Amino acid sequence: MFIMNKLIKYSLFLFTMAMLMSVIMSCNCSDKEQRDIVTEWIGKELIIPDSLQFQIGDIPIEYDFNDADYKIVTYIDSTGCTGCKMRLKEWDNFISSLKCSSDTVRVNFVMIVSHVNTEYLNEILKQKNFLHPITIDNEGIFYKSNHLPENNKYQTFLLTGDNRIVAIGNPINNPKIKDVYENIILGSQHEAAIETYDINIASPNPIHVMGVVSPGDRVFVNYQLINKSSQNITVQDIVTSCHCVAAISDISTVLPDGMINIDVTYKADSVSQQIYKYVDVYFKERQNPVRLHLCGFIKKH
């Protein structure tokens, strides 16, 4: 088993290096600089200091960042326009899509912002309604602990569960890097089979990001599913991830191009923690359910 695990890790290393090098060779900038950085950093452990405090907006949260199969860390320094460099809407779309693309692979994310006016940052987060974890590192602890590359193109990392770097580069600024991240995280799941009976999520997205809720709060979400096939489909069952989630549909049979509303209610627990809940909607004509996601954090007491 030990030998097998080493072979798997070595294969992943070679696979990652090959993909990243192919991305690098397609660039017109300094190929040598990029090769050297990739060679140096792939496989290294990224240090996540225990002193870092996490928040959603301006609300502190309990966040077990290590509880994941993969982790994405992006660092934003104080030079230039911080709000412009953060690209919050693009990160929101990317992280949300990863979280609902796999039922078995868990991905955690954090944006580390250095030397920033806290009020200014909180205002940006509020304006953009960014509901994913960030940490403000005004002491530069993260940067100093890792001696990051000076070029900010190489200050975003994809990590394994044990904080080993398997990819470097910003997937928001480079679609090729984004492909690398998705291929590593999702693997073969990224090419899921298309079923004959197709269902589209109309509103909102398949994942609802709640941000921070208080213990005992109730959250109501309406999902609208559209039948894009040429035949009727019938609801077989609706299964929730736990008793704190309830879901009902307004109809049982959906005509072609017809819509079904799934109303979901979530009641927050009393324990401060990260939330990941889901609802599986089964149709008689489909093998796999349509999964609707909810994620967020329960506020500290």
Coordinates of C-alpha atoms in Angstrom, one line a residue:
M1 CA 0.0 0.0 0.0
F2 CA 2.8 2.4 0.9
I3 CA 4.5 1.7 -2.5
M4 CA 1.2 2.2 -4.3
N5 CA 0.6 5.6 -2.6
K6 CA 4.1 6.7 -3.5
L7 CA 3.5 5.7 -7.1
I8 CA 0.2 7.6 -7.2
K9 CA 1.8 10.7 -5.7
Y10 CA 4.7 10.5 -8.2
S11 CA 2.3 10.1 -11.1
L12 CA 0.3 13.1 -9.9
F13 CA 3.6 15.1 -9.7
L14 CA 4.6 14.1 -13.3
F15 CA 1.1 14.8 -14.5
T16 CA 1.0 18.3 -12.9
M17 CA 4.5 19.2 -14.1
A18 CA 3.5 18.2 -17.7
M19 CA 0.3 20.3 -17.6
L20 CA 2.0 23.3 -16.1
M21 CA 4.9 23.2 -18.4
S22 CA 2.6 23.0 -21.4
V23 CA 0.8 26.1 -20.1
I24 CA 4.2 27.8 -19.6
M25 CA 5.4 27.0 -23.1
S26 CA 2.3 28.7 -24.6
C27 CA 3.2 32.0 -22.9
N28 CA 5.3 34.7 -24.5
C29 CA 6.8 35.9 -21.2
S30 CA 10.0 34.6 -19.5
D31 CA 9.7 30.8 -19.9
K32 CA 12.9 30.2 -17.8
E33 CA 11.5 32.2 -14.9
Q34 CA 8.2 30.2 -15.0
R35 CA 10.0 26.8 -15.4
D36 CA 12.2 27.6 -12.4
I37 CA 9.3 28.6 -10.2
V38 CA 7.2 25.6 -11.1
T39 CA 10.2 23.2 -10.6
E40 CA 11.0 24.9 -7.2
W41 CA 7.5 25.0 -5.8
I42 CA 5.6 21.9 -7.0
G43 CA 5.8 19.4 -4.1
K44 CA 6.7 21.9 -1.4
E45 CA 4.6 22.4 1.7
L46 CA 2.9 25.7 1.9
I47 CA 2.9 27.0 5.5
I48 CA -0.5 28.2 6.8
P49 CA 0.3 29.9 10.1
D50 CA -1.9 29.0 13.0
S51 CA -2.2 32.6 14.0
L52 CA -4.2 33.5 10.9
Q53 CA -7.8 34.5 11.7
F54 CA -10.6 33.9 9.2
Q55 CA -13.7 35.9 8.4
I56 CA -16.6 36.2 6.1
G57 CA -17.1 39.9 5.3
D58 CA -16.4 41.5 8.6
I59 CA -17.6 38.6 10.7
P60 CA -15.0 36.2 12.4
I61 CA -15.6 32.5 11.7
E62 CA -14.4 29.1 12.9
Y63 CA -12.8 27.6 9.8
D64 CA -11.0 24.2 9.8
F65 CA -9.1 25.0 6.6
N66 CA -7.2 21.7 6.8
D67 CA -10.4 19.7 6.5
A68 CA -10.4 19.2 2.8
D69 CA -9.0 17.0 0.0
Y70 CA -7.7 20.1 -1.9
K71 CA -7.2 23.7 -0.8
I72 CA -6.8 26.9 -2.9
V73 CA -4.8 29.8 -1.4
T74 CA -4.5 33.1 -3.1
Y75 CA -2.4 36.0 -1.7
I76 CA -3.1 39.6 -2.4
D77 CA -0.4 42.1 -1.6
S78 CA -0.8 45.8 -0.8
T79 CA 0.6 47.3 -4.1
G80 CA -1.7 48.9 -6.6
C81 CA -5.5 48.6 -6.5
T82 CA -6.3 45.9 -4.0
G83 CA -10.0 45.7 -4.9
C84 CA -9.1 45.3 -8.6
K85 CA -6.6 42.5 -8.0
M86 CA -9.0 40.5 -5.7
R87 CA -11.4 39.7 -8.6
L88 CA -14.1 38.7 -6.1
K89 CA -16.9 38.0 -8.6
E90 CA -14.7 35.7 -10.6
W91 CA -13.4 33.9 -7.5
D92 CA -16.9 33.5 -6.3
N93 CA -18.0 31.8 -9.5
F94 CA -14.9 29.5 -9.7
I95 CA -15.0 28.3 -6.0
S96 CA -18.8 27.8 -6.1
S97 CA -18.5 25.8 -9.3
L98 CA -15.8 23.5 -7.8
K99 CA -17.8 22.9 -4.6
C100 CA -20.8 21.7 -6.6
S101 CA -19.0 19.8 -9.3
S102 CA -18.1 16.8 -7.1
D103 CA -19.9 14.9 -4.5
T104 CA -16.8 13.2 -3.2
V105 CA -14.0 15.8 -3.4
R106 CA -14.0 18.6 -0.8
V107 CA -12.3 21.9 -1.7
N108 CA -11.5 24.7 0.8
F109 CA -10.5 28.2 -0.2
V110 CA -9.0 31.2 1.5
M111 CA -7.9 34.6 0.2
I112 CA -5.0 36.1 2.2
V113 CA -4.9 39.9 2.0
S114 CA -1.9 41.8 3.3
H115 CA -1.4 45.4 4.5
V116 CA -4.8 46.7 3.8
N117 CA -7.2 49.2 5.3
T118 CA -9.7 47.0 7.1
E119 CA -12.6 49.4 6.6
Y120 CA -11.8 49.7 2.9
L121 CA -11.6 45.9 2.6
N122 CA -14.9 45.3 4.4
E123 CA -16.6 47.8 2.2
I124 CA -15.4 46.0 -0.9
L125 CA -16.5 42.6 0.4
K126 CA -19.9 44.1 1.2
Q127 CA -20.4 45.7 -2.2
K128 CA -19.4 42.5 -4.0
N129 CA -21.3 40.2 -1.6
F130 CA -18.3 38.0 -1.3
L131 CA -19.2 35.2 1.1
H132 CA -16.0 33.0 1.0
P133 CA -13.3 33.1 3.7
I134 CA -10.6 35.6 3.8
T135 CA -7.9 36.5 6.3
I136 CA -6.2 39.9 6.8
D137 CA -2.5 39.4 7.3
N138 CA -1.2 42.9 8.1
E139 CA 1.9 41.5 9.8
G140 CA 2.9 39.7 6.7
I141 CA 3.2 36.4 8.6
F142 CA 2.1 34.2 5.6
Y143 CA 4.4 35.9 3.2
K144 CA 7.4 35.7 5.5
S145 CA 6.7 32.1 6.4
N146 CA 6.8 31.0 2.8
H147 CA 9.2 33.4 1.1
L148 CA 6.7 33.7 -1.8
P149 CA 7.8 34.5 -5.3
E150 CA 7.9 38.3 -5.9
N151 CA 5.8 38.0 -9.1
N152 CA 2.2 38.0 -8.1
K153 CA 1.3 35.7 -10.9
Y154 CA 2.8 32.9 -8.8
Q155 CA 1.1 33.8 -5.5
T156 CA -1.9 31.5 -5.9
F157 CA -1.5 27.8 -5.0
L158 CA -3.5 24.5 -5.3
L159 CA -2.7 22.3 -2.3
T160 CA -3.3 18.7 -1.4
G161 CA -4.9 17.8 2.0
D162 CA -1.4 17.9 3.6
N163 CA -0.6 21.4 2.2
R164 CA 1.7 20.1 -0.6
I165 CA 1.6 22.3 -3.7
V166 CA 0.4 20.6 -6.8
A167 CA -0.2 23.6 -9.0
I168 CA 0.8 27.3 -9.0
G169 CA -0.7 30.2 -10.8
N170 CA -3.9 32.2 -10.8
P171 CA -6.8 30.4 -12.4
I172 CA -8.9 33.6 -12.5
N173 CA -6.3 35.4 -14.7
N174 CA -5.4 32.4 -16.8
P175 CA -8.0 30.0 -18.3
K176 CA -5.2 27.4 -19.0
I177 CA -4.3 27.4 -15.3
K178 CA -7.9 27.1 -14.5
D179 CA -8.1 24.0 -16.6
V180 CA -5.1 22.6 -14.7
Y181 CA -6.8 23.2 -11.3
E182 CA -10.1 21.6 -12.5
N183 CA -8.4 18.6 -14.0
I184 CA -6.4 17.9 -10.9
I185 CA -9.4 18.4 -8.5
L186 CA -12.1 16.8 -10.5
G187 CA -10.2 14.3 -12.5
S188 CA -12.5 12.0 -14.5
Q189 CA -15.5 13.5 -12.8
H190 CA -14.9 16.6 -14.9
E191 CA -16.1 14.7 -17.9
A192 CA -19.4 13.5 -16.4
A193 CA -21.7 11.6 -18.8
I194 CA -24.5 13.6 -20.2
E195 CA -27.9 11.9 -19.5
T196 CA -30.7 11.6 -22.0
Y197 CA -33.0 13.5 -19.7
D198 CA -31.4 16.8 -19.2
I199 CA -32.2 19.2 -16.3
N200 CA -31.1 22.8 -16.1
I201 CA -30.8 24.9 -13.0
A202 CA -32.7 28.1 -13.7
S203 CA -32.4 30.1 -10.5
P204 CA -30.2 30.5 -8.5
N205 CA -27.1 28.5 -9.2
P206 CA -26.8 24.8 -8.1
I207 CA -25.0 26.1 -5.1
H208 CA -26.4 28.7 -2.6
V209 CA -23.7 30.5 -0.6
M210 CA -25.2 31.6 2.6
G211 CA -22.2 33.4 4.1
V212 CA -22.5 33.6 7.9
V213 CA -25.7 32.7 9.7
S214 CA -26.5 32.8 13.4
P215 CA -27.3 29.6 15.5
G216 CA -31.0 28.8 15.0
D217 CA -31.5 30.9 11.9
R218 CA -33.7 29.6 9.2
V219 CA -32.6 30.1 5.6
F220 CA -35.1 29.7 2.7
V221 CA -33.9 29.1 -0.8
N222 CA -35.9 28.5 -4.0
Y223 CA -34.3 26.5 -6.8
Q224 CA -36.0 26.3 -10.2
L225 CA -35.2 23.3 -12.4
I226 CA -36.1 23.2 -16.1
N227 CA -36.8 20.0 -18.1
K228 CA -34.7 20.4 -21.2
S229 CA -35.5 17.0 -22.6
S230 CA -38.2 16.2 -25.1
Q231 CA -40.2 14.0 -22.7
N232 CA -42.1 14.4 -19.4
I233 CA -40.0 13.7 -16.2
T234 CA -41.5 12.7 -12.8
V235 CA -40.1 13.4 -9.4
Q236 CA -39.3 10.1 -7.6
D237 CA -38.0 11.4 -4.3
I238 CA -36.3 14.3 -2.6
V239 CA -33.5 13.3 -0.2
T240 CA -31.8 15.9 2.1
S241 CA -28.4 15.5 3.7
C242 CA -29.7 15.8 7.2
H243 CA -32.7 16.5 9.4
C244 CA -31.8 20.2 9.5
V245 CA -32.7 20.5 5.8
A246 CA -36.2 20.2 4.4
A247 CA -37.3 20.4 0.7
I248 CA -40.5 20.2 -1.2
S249 CA -41.5 20.5 -4.9
D250 CA -44.5 22.4 -6.2
I251 CA -45.3 19.7 -8.9
S252 CA -44.5 16.1 -9.5
T253 CA -44.4 15.9 -13.3
V254 CA -42.5 18.3 -15.4
L255 CA -43.4 18.8 -19.1
P256 CA -40.7 19.5 -21.8
D257 CA -39.3 23.0 -21.2
G258 CA -41.4 23.1 -18.0
M259 CA -40.2 24.3 -14.6
I260 CA -40.3 22.8 -11.2
N261 CA -39.7 24.8 -8.0
I262 CA -37.8 23.2 -5.2
D263 CA -38.2 25.1 -1.9
V264 CA -35.5 24.4 0.6
T265 CA -35.4 25.3 4.3
Y266 CA -32.2 25.0 6.4
K267 CA -32.1 25.5 10.2
A268 CA -28.7 26.4 11.5
D269 CA -27.2 24.3 14.3
S270 CA -26.0 25.8 17.6
V271 CA -22.4 24.8 17.0
S272 CA -20.0 27.3 15.2
Q273 CA -18.8 25.4 12.1
Q274 CA -18.5 25.4 8.4
I275 CA -21.8 24.3 6.7
Y276 CA -22.1 22.0 3.7
K277 CA -25.6 20.7 3.1
Y278 CA -27.4 19.4 0.0
V279 CA -30.6 18.2 -1.5
D280 CA -30.8 15.4 -4.0
V281 CA -33.8 15.5 -6.4
Y282 CA -34.4 12.1 -8.0
F283 CA -36.4 11.7 -11.2
K284 CA -37.8 8.3 -12.3
E285 CA -36.3 8.8 -15.8
R286 CA -32.8 9.7 -14.6
Q287 CA -30.1 7.5 -13.1
N288 CA -28.4 10.3 -11.1
P289 CA -30.1 12.9 -9.0
V290 CA -29.9 16.6 -9.4
R291 CA -27.9 17.9 -6.4
L292 CA -28.6 21.3 -4.9
H293 CA -26.0 22.7 -2.6
L294 CA -25.9 25.0 0.4
C295 CA -22.8 26.2 2.1
G296 CA -21.7 28.8 4.6
F297 CA -20.7 29.2 8.2
I298 CA -22.4 29.4 11.6
K299 CA -21.4 32.5 13.5
K300 CA -19.3 32.3 16.6
H301 CA -21.2 32.7 19.9

